[in-house]
Short mmCIF file of C-alpha atoms and ligand atoms in Angstrom, two decimals:
data_model
loop_
_atom_site.label_atom_id
_atom_site.label_comp_id
_atom_site.label_asym_id
_atom_site.label_seq_id
_atom_site.Cartn_x
_atom_site.Cartn_y
_atom_site.Cartn_z
CA MET A 1 -0.12 -0.18 -0.20
CA HIS A 2 2.76 2.50 1.09
CA HIS A 3 3.65 1.75 -3.00
CA MET A 4 0.20 4.68 -3.92
CA THR A 5 0.45 8.12 -5.42
CA LEU A 6 -2.30 10.03 -3.87
CA ALA A 7 -3.83 9.41 -7.28
CA GLU A 8 -3.56 6.19 -6.98
CA ILE A 9 -5.43 6.57 -3.51
CA ALA A 10 -8.03 8.51 -4.75
CA ARG A 11 -8.77 5.94 -6.97
CA GLY A 12 -8.79 2.78 -4.11
CA LEU A 13 -9.95 4.96 -1.75
CA ALA A 14 -12.89 5.95 -4.65
CA ASP A 15 -13.59 2.19 -5.54
CA LYS A 16 -13.49 1.31 -1.51
CA LYS A 17 -10.57 -1.14 -2.41
CA PHE A 18 -9.64 -0.40 1.06
CA SER A 19 -10.39 2.40 3.76
CA SER A 20 -9.04 5.18 4.61
CA VAL A 21 -8.47 3.62 8.34
CA GLU A 22 -6.30 0.81 6.94
CA LEU A 23 -4.37 3.69 4.78
CA THR A 24 -3.16 5.22 7.78
CA GLN A 25 -2.44 2.17 9.88
CA THR A 26 -0.21 0.87 7.65
CA LEU A 27 1.65 4.08 6.73
CA LEU A 28 1.99 4.89 11.13
CA ALA A 29 3.04 1.21 11.59
CA ARG A 30 5.91 1.82 8.54
CA ILE A 31 6.86 5.31 10.23
CA ALA A 32 7.24 3.50 13.48
CA GLN A 33 9.25 0.56 11.60
CA LEU A 34 11.50 3.09 9.14
CA ASP A 35 11.69 6.28 10.04
CA PRO A 36 14.54 5.36 12.80
CA GLN A 37 16.80 5.44 10.03
CA ILE A 38 16.21 8.84 8.62
CA ASN A 39 14.96 10.28 11.44
CA SER A 40 11.88 13.11 9.43
CA PHE A 41 9.80 13.42 12.19
CA ILE A 42 10.11 15.55 14.44
CA SER A 43 6.54 14.52 16.19
CA LEU A 44 3.41 12.00 15.06
CA THR A 45 -0.05 12.43 15.51
CA GLN A 46 -1.77 9.47 15.31
CA ASP A 47 -4.10 10.10 17.52
CA LEU A 48 -5.24 12.80 15.47
CA ALA A 49 -5.11 10.94 12.24
CA LEU A 50 -6.82 7.96 12.94
CA SER A 51 -9.69 10.08 13.65
CA GLN A 52 -9.22 12.15 10.88
CA ALA A 53 -9.50 8.83 8.87
CA GLN A 54 -12.43 7.00 10.70
CA ALA A 55 -14.18 10.58 9.80
CA ALA A 56 -12.74 11.30 5.62
CA ASP A 57 -13.77 7.27 5.78
CA THR A 58 -17.45 8.96 6.90
CA ARG A 59 -17.41 11.64 4.57
CA ARG A 60 -17.49 8.67 1.78
CA ALA A 61 -20.06 6.04 2.63
CA ASN A 62 -22.43 8.74 3.18
CA GLY A 63 -21.23 10.79 -0.95
CA GLU A 64 -18.31 12.92 -0.58
CA SER A 65 -15.66 12.86 -2.94
CA GLY A 66 -12.33 14.79 -3.26
CA ALA A 67 -8.80 13.70 -4.77
CA LEU A 68 -7.09 14.63 -0.81
CA LEU A 69 -10.35 12.82 0.84
CA GLY A 70 -8.94 10.42 3.11
CA ALA A 71 -5.37 11.30 1.85
CA PRO A 72 -2.38 10.44 4.54
CA ILE A 73 0.39 14.09 4.75
CA ALA A 74 2.50 15.31 7.17
CA HIS A 75 3.54 18.75 7.84
CA LYS A 76 6.89 20.79 7.42
CA ASP A 77 7.26 21.32 11.35
CA LEU A 78 6.79 25.10 10.73
CA PHE A 79 2.74 25.53 10.17
CA CYS A 80 0.57 25.95 13.09
CA THR A 81 -0.79 22.87 14.14
CA GLN A 82 -3.76 23.73 16.86
CA GLY A 83 -2.82 21.77 19.78
CA ILE A 84 -0.10 20.25 18.89
CA ARG A 85 3.89 21.12 18.40
CA THR A 86 5.42 23.41 16.35
CA SER A 87 8.82 23.28 16.84
CA CYS A 88 9.82 25.48 13.46
CA GLY A 89 12.96 22.14 14.03
CA SER A 90 13.89 24.53 17.25
CA LYS A 91 15.19 23.65 20.77
CA MET A 92 13.51 27.60 21.02
CA LEU A 93 9.74 26.04 20.12
CA ASP A 94 10.68 22.94 21.54
CA ASN A 95 8.02 23.28 24.08
CA PHE A 96 5.47 25.75 21.77
CA LYS A 97 1.96 24.79 20.73
CA ALA A 98 0.56 25.97 17.84
CA PRO A 99 -3.20 27.05 18.96
CA TYR A 100 -4.57 28.15 15.86
CA ASP A 101 -4.09 26.05 12.81
CA ALA A 102 -2.11 27.54 9.51
CA THR A 103 -4.35 28.35 6.47
CA VAL A 104 -2.33 25.47 4.56
CA VAL A 105 -3.42 22.85 7.67
CA ALA A 106 -6.81 24.35 7.95
CA LYS A 107 -7.81 24.06 4.16
CA LEU A 108 -6.25 20.76 4.13
CA ALA A 109 -7.54 19.85 6.67
CA ALA A 110 -10.99 20.43 5.50
CA ALA A 111 -10.40 18.69 2.33
CA GLY A 112 -10.14 15.60 4.26
CA THR A 113 -6.24 14.93 4.59
CA VAL A 114 -4.59 12.92 7.41
CA THR A 115 -2.25 14.61 9.81
CA LEU A 116 0.36 11.69 10.27
CA GLY A 117 2.62 14.35 12.47
CA LYS A 118 4.92 17.06 11.61
CA THR A 119 8.01 16.49 10.06
CA ASN A 120 12.31 16.95 10.55
CA MET A 121 13.70 20.76 9.04
CA ASP A 122 16.89 22.76 9.34
CA GLU A 123 16.11 25.01 12.18
CA PHE A 124 14.09 28.36 11.30
CA ALA A 125 13.93 26.93 7.46
CA MET A 126 17.67 27.93 7.05
CA GLY A 127 20.45 25.49 5.73
CA SER A 128 20.56 23.49 2.85
CA ALA A 129 21.24 19.73 4.47
CA ASN A 130 18.85 19.53 7.52
CA GLU A 131 22.08 19.50 9.38
CA SER A 132 20.95 22.58 11.05
CA SER A 133 17.80 21.17 13.37
CA TRP A 134 18.22 20.41 16.96
CA TYR A 135 15.79 17.32 16.77
CA GLY A 136 19.07 16.36 14.14
CA ALA A 137 20.02 15.09 11.59
CA VAL A 138 17.52 13.74 8.62
CA LYS A 139 19.80 10.93 6.54
CA ASN A 140 18.50 10.40 2.52
CA PRO A 141 16.88 6.99 2.29
CA TRP A 142 18.63 6.81 -0.78
CA ASN A 143 22.46 6.34 0.70
CA LEU A 144 22.25 7.04 4.36
CA GLU A 145 25.28 9.31 4.60
CA HIS A 146 24.17 11.58 3.26
CA VAL A 147 22.51 14.71 3.22
CA PRO A 148 18.41 14.84 1.87
CA GLY A 149 18.67 18.42 1.34
CA GLY A 150 17.20 21.34 3.02
CA SER A 151 15.37 22.74 4.54
CA SER A 152 12.87 20.13 4.15
CA GLY A 153 14.47 17.67 4.29
CA GLY A 154 12.21 15.79 6.72
CA SER A 155 9.34 16.04 4.50
CA ALA A 156 11.48 15.02 1.44
CA ALA A 157 12.62 12.45 2.90
CA ALA A 158 10.29 11.48 4.49
CA VAL A 159 8.09 11.35 0.61
CA ALA A 160 11.16 9.45 -0.55
CA ALA A 161 11.09 6.25 1.57
CA ARG A 162 7.49 6.11 0.83
CA LEU A 163 6.92 6.21 4.53
CA LEU A 164 3.37 8.90 2.89
CA PRO A 165 2.31 10.18 -0.67
CA ALA A 166 3.29 13.65 0.17
CA ALA A 167 3.40 16.16 2.55
CA THR A 168 3.70 19.62 2.76
CA ALA A 169 6.72 22.03 2.73
CA THR A 170 8.70 25.87 1.91
CA ASP A 171 10.90 27.44 0.29
CA THR A 172 12.62 30.50 0.96
CA GLY A 173 15.56 30.18 -1.04
CA GLY A 174 15.07 26.64 -2.33
CA SER A 175 13.51 24.44 0.60
CA ILE A 176 11.36 23.12 -1.24
CA ARG A 177 12.71 22.62 -5.29
CA GLN A 178 16.40 21.56 -3.55
CA PRO A 179 15.85 18.21 -0.99
CA ALA A 180 13.31 17.52 -4.12
CA ALA A 181 16.52 16.92 -6.17
CA PHE A 182 17.51 15.47 -3.50
CA THR A 183 16.05 12.94 -3.03
CA ASN A 184 14.03 12.06 -6.75
CA LEU A 185 11.12 13.31 -6.24
CA THR A 186 8.74 16.52 -7.50
CA GLY A 187 8.64 18.90 -5.91
CA LEU A 188 6.50 22.87 -6.44
CA LYS A 189 7.77 26.16 -5.38
CA PRO A 190 4.51 28.33 -5.73
CA THR A 191 4.28 31.65 -7.04
CA TYR A 192 5.43 34.78 -3.98
CA GLY A 193 1.67 34.63 -2.83
CA ARG A 194 -0.32 31.82 -4.27
CA VAL A 195 0.12 30.09 -0.91
CA SER A 196 -1.38 31.51 2.48
CA ARG A 197 1.71 32.33 5.29
CA TRP A 198 -0.06 32.81 7.94
CA GLY A 199 0.55 30.74 10.36
CA MET A 200 3.59 29.14 8.35
CA ILE A 201 6.56 30.45 11.59
CA ALA A 202 7.78 33.54 8.98
CA TYR A 203 12.31 32.83 8.13
CA ALA A 204 12.34 35.44 5.08
CA SER A 205 8.78 37.15 4.36
CA SER A 206 9.60 38.37 1.00
CA LEU A 207 10.71 35.49 -0.12
CA ASP A 208 8.98 32.88 1.92
CA GLN A 209 6.24 30.33 0.03
CA GLY A 210 4.89 26.90 0.84
CA GLY A 211 4.09 24.19 -1.56
CA PRO A 212 3.82 21.05 -2.31
CA LEU A 213 7.02 17.96 -1.81
CA ALA A 214 5.54 14.50 -3.41
CA ARG A 215 7.50 11.52 -6.26
CA THR A 216 4.96 13.03 -9.19
CA ALA A 217 4.13 16.18 -10.53
CA GLU A 218 0.57 14.53 -10.86
CA ASP A 219 0.20 14.20 -7.24
CA CYS A 220 1.62 17.77 -7.11
CA ALA A 221 -0.84 19.23 -9.23
CA ILE A 222 -3.54 17.36 -6.23
CA LEU A 223 -1.78 18.47 -3.09
CA LEU A 224 -1.28 22.42 -4.35
CA GLN A 225 -4.98 22.71 -5.39
CA GLY A 226 -5.46 21.72 -1.77
CA MET A 227 -2.73 24.67 -0.56
CA ALA A 228 -3.32 27.71 -3.07
CA GLY A 229 -5.69 30.54 -2.92
CA PHE A 230 -6.63 34.00 -1.38
CA ASP A 231 -6.44 34.59 2.20
CA PRO A 232 -7.83 37.84 4.10
CA ASN A 233 -5.02 36.79 6.67
CA ASP A 234 -2.48 37.35 4.99
CA SER A 235 -1.41 41.10 3.25
CA THR A 236 0.68 39.31 0.97
CA SER A 237 -1.53 36.68 -0.79
CA ILE A 238 -3.34 37.25 -4.31
CA ASP A 239 -6.57 36.81 -5.26
CA GLU A 240 -6.29 35.37 -8.02
CA PRO A 241 -8.88 32.85 -9.28
CA VAL A 242 -7.00 28.66 -8.68
CA PRO A 243 -6.81 27.15 -11.82
CA ASP A 244 -8.10 23.44 -11.97
CA TYR A 245 -4.06 22.34 -12.31
CA SER A 246 -4.40 18.61 -12.27
CA ALA A 247 -7.22 19.02 -15.78
CA GLY A 248 -5.01 21.89 -17.34
CA LEU A 249 -1.76 18.17 -16.87
CA ASN A 250 -2.37 16.93 -20.24
CA GLY A 251 -1.93 19.87 -21.97
CA SER A 252 0.45 19.04 -25.25
CA LEU A 253 4.11 20.84 -25.63
CA GLN A 254 4.45 21.65 -29.32
CA GLY A 255 5.86 24.48 -29.63
CA LEU A 256 6.24 24.87 -26.62
CA ARG A 257 9.66 27.40 -26.47
CA ILE A 258 12.34 26.20 -23.32
CA GLY A 259 14.61 28.91 -22.66
CA VAL A 260 18.37 28.18 -21.32
CA PRO A 261 20.52 30.20 -19.67
CA LYS A 262 24.10 29.63 -20.53
CA GLU A 263 25.34 31.12 -17.02
CA TYR A 264 24.13 27.94 -15.98
CA PHE A 265 26.75 25.77 -17.28
CA SER A 266 29.30 27.97 -15.88
CA ALA A 267 32.37 26.20 -13.52
CA GLY A 268 30.88 25.36 -10.35
CA LEU A 269 28.19 22.48 -12.31
CA ASP A 270 29.14 18.87 -11.76
CA PRO A 271 29.94 18.23 -15.62
CA ARG A 272 28.13 14.56 -14.81
CA ILE A 273 24.84 16.96 -13.83
CA ALA A 274 25.16 18.90 -16.81
CA GLU A 275 25.07 15.58 -19.56
CA LEU A 276 21.64 14.33 -17.43
CA ILE A 277 19.93 18.31 -18.21
CA HIS A 278 21.04 17.83 -21.98
CA THR A 279 19.45 14.36 -21.62
CA SER A 280 16.46 15.81 -20.08
CA VAL A 281 16.14 18.96 -22.47
CA LYS A 282 15.86 16.30 -25.83
CA GLU A 283 13.83 14.16 -24.68
CA LEU A 284 11.17 17.61 -24.35
CA GLU A 285 12.14 17.99 -27.48
CA LYS A 286 10.82 14.76 -28.46
CA LEU A 287 7.41 16.14 -26.96
CA GLY A 288 7.85 19.21 -29.25
CA ALA A 289 9.68 21.77 -27.53
CA VAL A 290 11.15 24.19 -28.93
CA ILE A 291 14.81 25.79 -27.38
CA LYS A 292 16.62 28.43 -27.13
CA GLU A 293 19.68 29.80 -25.78
CA ILE A 294 18.97 32.79 -22.98
CA SER A 295 20.75 35.29 -20.68
CA LEU A 296 20.20 36.19 -17.17
CA PRO A 297 23.53 38.59 -16.56
CA ASN A 298 22.99 39.33 -13.07
CA MET A 299 22.62 35.62 -11.81
CA GLN A 300 25.93 35.63 -10.21
CA HIS A 301 24.97 38.17 -7.44
CA ALA A 302 21.74 36.66 -6.48
CA ILE A 303 23.52 34.57 -4.15
CA PRO A 304 25.26 38.04 -1.85
CA ALA A 305 21.74 39.60 -2.11
CA TYR A 306 20.21 36.55 -0.92
CA TYR A 307 22.33 35.98 1.80
CA VAL A 308 21.93 39.91 3.07
CA ILE A 309 17.88 39.75 2.40
CA ALA A 310 16.73 36.59 4.39
CA PRO A 311 19.52 37.70 7.42
CA ALA A 312 17.89 40.66 7.68
CA GLU A 313 14.20 39.79 7.50
CA ALA A 314 15.39 36.95 9.39
CA SER A 315 16.34 39.34 12.45
CA SER A 316 13.42 41.32 12.57
CA ASN A 317 11.16 37.98 12.35
CA LEU A 318 13.07 36.36 15.28
CA SER A 319 12.90 39.30 17.45
CA ARG A 320 9.58 37.40 19.16
CA PHE A 321 11.45 35.12 20.24
CA ASP A 322 12.75 36.72 23.53
CA GLY A 323 12.12 34.48 26.46
CA VAL A 324 9.36 36.01 27.29
CA ARG A 325 6.02 35.72 25.04
CA PHE A 326 6.72 32.08 23.32
CA GLY A 327 9.51 29.09 23.62
CA TYR A 328 12.33 28.52 25.69
CA ARG A 329 13.06 30.70 28.66
CA CYS A 330 16.53 29.68 30.35
CA GLU A 331 17.14 29.38 34.37
CA ASN A 332 17.30 31.46 36.84
CA PRO A 333 17.73 35.12 35.02
CA ALA A 334 19.84 37.82 37.49
CA ASN A 335 17.22 40.33 35.27
CA LEU A 336 15.81 40.73 32.16
CA GLU A 337 18.36 41.49 30.11
CA ASP A 338 20.07 37.87 31.00
CA MET A 339 16.94 36.95 30.73
CA TYR A 340 16.86 38.12 26.49
CA LYS A 341 20.03 37.32 26.42
CA ARG A 342 20.62 33.74 27.50
CA SER A 343 16.98 32.58 26.33
CA ARG A 344 18.23 32.94 22.72
CA GLY A 345 21.29 32.38 23.48
CA GLU A 346 20.47 29.18 24.68
CA GLY A 347 17.44 28.68 22.67
CA PHE A 348 18.81 29.51 19.17
CA GLY A 349 21.01 26.86 17.57
CA SER A 350 24.23 28.40 15.90
CA GLU A 351 23.70 28.98 12.07
CA VAL A 352 20.59 31.00 13.63
CA GLN A 353 22.40 33.63 15.78
CA ARG A 354 24.80 33.78 12.56
CA ARG A 355 22.11 34.93 10.23
CA ILE A 356 20.55 36.78 12.84
CA MET A 357 23.54 38.72 13.81
CA VAL A 358 24.52 39.08 9.84
CA GLY A 359 20.94 40.65 9.44
CA ALA A 360 20.70 43.15 12.54
CA TYR A 361 24.43 44.21 11.33
CA ALA A 362 22.32 44.87 7.41
CA LEU A 363 20.38 46.92 8.94
CA SER A 364 21.71 49.05 11.29
CA ALA A 365 22.47 53.06 10.41
CA GLY A 366 25.05 53.62 8.52
CA TYR A 367 25.18 49.98 6.93
CA TYR A 368 21.40 49.99 5.61
CA ASP A 369 22.72 51.33 2.28
CA ALA A 370 25.56 49.62 1.45
CA TYR A 371 24.20 46.16 2.50
CA TYR A 372 20.56 46.02 2.45
CA LEU A 373 19.64 48.34 -0.23
CA LYS A 374 21.95 47.53 -3.15
CA ALA A 375 20.93 43.72 -1.92
CA GLN A 376 17.09 44.89 -3.24
CA LYS A 377 18.18 46.71 -6.50
CA ILE A 378 19.78 43.82 -7.23
CA ARG A 379 16.38 41.72 -6.88
CA ARG A 380 14.99 44.24 -8.75
CA LEU A 381 18.07 43.46 -11.70
CA VAL A 382 17.12 39.78 -11.27
CA LYS A 383 13.38 40.30 -11.70
CA ASN A 384 14.01 42.44 -14.92
CA ASP A 385 16.16 39.24 -16.07
CA PHE A 386 13.50 36.21 -15.51
CA MET A 387 10.68 39.48 -17.43
CA ALA A 388 13.01 40.14 -20.21
CA ALA A 389 13.70 36.45 -20.79
CA PHE A 390 9.92 35.53 -20.48
CA LYS A 391 9.13 37.24 -23.63
CA GLU A 392 11.64 35.08 -26.04
CA VAL A 393 10.82 31.65 -23.95
CA ASP A 394 7.48 30.00 -21.92
CA ILE A 395 9.14 27.98 -19.02
CA ILE A 396 13.22 27.91 -17.98
CA LEU A 397 15.12 25.40 -18.21
CA GLY A 398 17.66 24.70 -15.78
CA PRO A 399 20.50 21.96 -12.85
CA THR A 400 18.43 22.46 -9.50
CA THR A 401 21.49 22.10 -8.02
CA PRO A 402 25.10 21.95 -8.20
CA ASN A 403 25.54 19.02 -7.57
CA PRO A 404 24.19 16.37 -5.71
CA ALA A 405 23.23 15.46 -2.24
CA TRP A 406 26.73 16.11 0.03
CA LYS A 407 28.14 14.35 2.56
CA LEU A 408 26.60 14.62 6.20
CA GLY A 409 28.99 16.57 7.82
CA ALA A 410 30.80 17.19 4.18
CA LYS A 411 29.65 21.19 4.66
CA SER A 412 29.37 22.24 8.11
CA SER A 413 32.27 23.71 9.27
CA ASP A 414 31.74 26.33 5.48
CA PRO A 415 28.23 27.65 6.72
CA VAL A 416 29.57 29.76 2.37
CA ALA A 417 30.03 26.70 0.61
CA GLU A 418 26.50 25.36 1.59
CA TYR A 419 25.26 28.68 1.01
CA LEU A 420 27.36 28.46 -3.14
CA GLU A 421 25.09 25.70 -3.28
CA ASP A 422 21.47 27.66 -3.81
CA VAL A 423 22.75 29.15 -6.27
CA TYR A 424 20.39 27.89 -8.81
CA THR A 425 16.73 27.98 -6.61
CA ILE A 426 17.55 31.31 -5.14
CA THR A 427 16.54 33.21 -8.49
CA ALA A 428 12.95 32.67 -8.18
CA ASN A 429 12.65 33.06 -4.96
CA LEU A 430 13.74 36.96 -5.42
CA ALA A 431 12.00 37.45 -8.52
CA GLY A 432 8.73 35.81 -6.77
CA LEU A 433 8.63 33.32 -9.69
CA PRO A 434 7.02 29.85 -9.81
CA GLY A 435 9.49 27.07 -9.31
CA LEU A 436 9.91 23.06 -10.01
CA SER A 437 11.92 20.52 -9.54
CA MET A 438 11.74 17.22 -11.02
CA PRO A 439 13.58 13.28 -11.09
CA ALA A 440 16.78 13.79 -14.65
CA GLY A 441 18.74 10.86 -13.73
CA PHE A 442 21.27 9.32 -10.88
CA VAL A 443 25.25 10.51 -9.89
CA ASP A 444 26.94 7.72 -8.32
CA GLY A 445 23.75 6.02 -7.21
CA LEU A 446 22.29 9.48 -5.47
CA PRO A 447 19.56 11.38 -8.06
CA VAL A 448 19.93 14.76 -9.34
CA GLY A 449 17.04 17.40 -10.37
CA VAL A 450 15.32 19.53 -12.98
CA GLN A 451 14.68 22.94 -12.19
CA LEU A 452 12.09 24.72 -14.60
CA LEU A 453 10.41 27.86 -14.21
CA ALA A 454 7.92 29.99 -15.37
CA PRO A 455 6.67 33.38 -14.63
CA TYR A 456 4.31 34.91 -12.26
CA PHE A 457 1.29 32.21 -12.13
CA GLN A 458 2.16 29.57 -14.05
CA GLU A 459 1.72 26.75 -11.93
CA GLY A 460 -0.33 25.24 -13.97
CA ARG A 461 2.20 25.41 -16.68
CA LEU A 462 5.16 23.97 -14.68
CA LEU A 463 3.05 20.82 -14.23
CA ASN A 464 2.30 20.38 -17.25
CA VAL A 465 5.26 20.19 -19.07
CA ALA A 466 6.12 17.94 -15.52
CA HIS A 467 3.30 15.70 -16.01
CA GLN A 468 4.45 15.03 -19.93
CA TYR A 469 8.09 14.15 -19.60
CA GLN A 470 6.68 11.41 -16.75
CA LEU A 471 4.49 10.45 -19.33
CA ASN A 472 8.07 9.69 -20.77
CA THR A 473 11.12 8.85 -18.42
CA ASP A 474 10.60 6.80 -15.46
CA TRP A 475 13.31 8.67 -13.35
CA HIS A 476 10.91 9.81 -10.97
CA THR A 477 9.45 5.54 -9.99
CA ARG A 478 12.80 5.06 -8.54
CA THR A 479 12.51 3.37 -5.48
CA PRO A 480 15.68 3.69 -2.91
CA THR A 481 16.98 0.53 -1.54
CA GLY A 482 15.76 -0.83 2.10
CA PHE A 483 12.65 1.94 1.25
N1 LIG B 1 19.53 27.21 1.93
C1 LIG B 1 18.72 29.04 1.83
C2 LIG B 1 18.66 29.41 3.33
O1 LIG B 1 19.63 28.83 4.25
C3 LIG B 1 17.01 28.10 1.21
C4 LIG B 1 16.25 28.16 2.10
C5 LIG B 1 15.30 27.78 2.78
O2 LIG B 1 14.24 28.23 1.59
N2 LIG B 1 13.90 27.91 3.95
O3 LIG B 1 18.52 29.91 3.51
#
């Protein structure tokens, strides 16, 4: 049962081949048996899962249907879940039970999903390896000595290990697409404003966006349908109609113009990945797409700009964790200042502290113009590059990551080396554009992803291209040994 996709589960439930309760019990047993190897969950919610599964079975028995009715999923542990620990991978929030559900959680629950638990993540979503979690590193099911990518590494590892068919995740600089690439999944970062951020614990508010992680584009379409839409509680949510993503999967790719940026194939890219990207381009050409070389000249400035903007926003967002209003407070503080200092010093891990300091520095009087303002100007140039490119092409294609998943610990003492791995993903966040990563082959037994980017609100186009690709390739069907 654990090999089924969301689409197969929906058919099985509709045909009464099994019940949601049976499926939920099977997956909970599988998690108990296998998760100790990969550490993909921070909390399990068995009781909630079984009651939601029972309720979904009753709704189906009463004649209701729906692609997500009775479907087991998990939420990245930065989506607030009422009465359930929402830790953000941090000691700071280890004791935090959210008083309300995030909009994404509430919408998916209303659609009938079954929440199996909360998945592990880099602390406050800062990282590309899922090694900064206070709950320990997540391991990649394809090779337990390697990282699964981050920061949504728990959601990715759980889906890749067939512990569940799909999970929610968030992407501030690549955290849906990069772990998707490292674990052979399909992951979609929607247009900024497409999915509500209400109840999603903020890292960098102008970049954060929730989205689906699953094995296929077809399943991403199903999960995104349940997540997307206007939310009056989120002032950056956009009031645009949500198309029927599943209905759009079968469009023909005849005449689709695909742009391949020449800057993508520079020295930092593993040549074996470059080879696989060229193969995927040929595959799409066979399906009728037309390939064109394009240029994104300001791409080289994106990493430095991102690593000013994201920490600046984080330093502001994380100021609320002060030992008073939320989460951890140190023992026996000598006075108020001692309480602030030690609560934050003991509650946050080293990567989070580094970013708070970088951000506070970049925003301070006298440095603001030199760093933050400059970074915002680069952000505009990056966006302009994309706007120019999308006058000529419908989709931009390239690698998701310059390298496959590295060994656990290999970059943990060199933060900048880890930041450089985000080179292909962060530009979409700076511009607010939608992006998707899908499986494109293997290097040394480790998965490789190809990334597709589209104009604003063209998530449907990304899913359509990925689905057609997946009908003609089988990379996404490969399963890691032992799972
Ligand atoms: N790796 C990037 C960072 O550390 C992106 C993380 C994310 O998308 N949440 O900021």
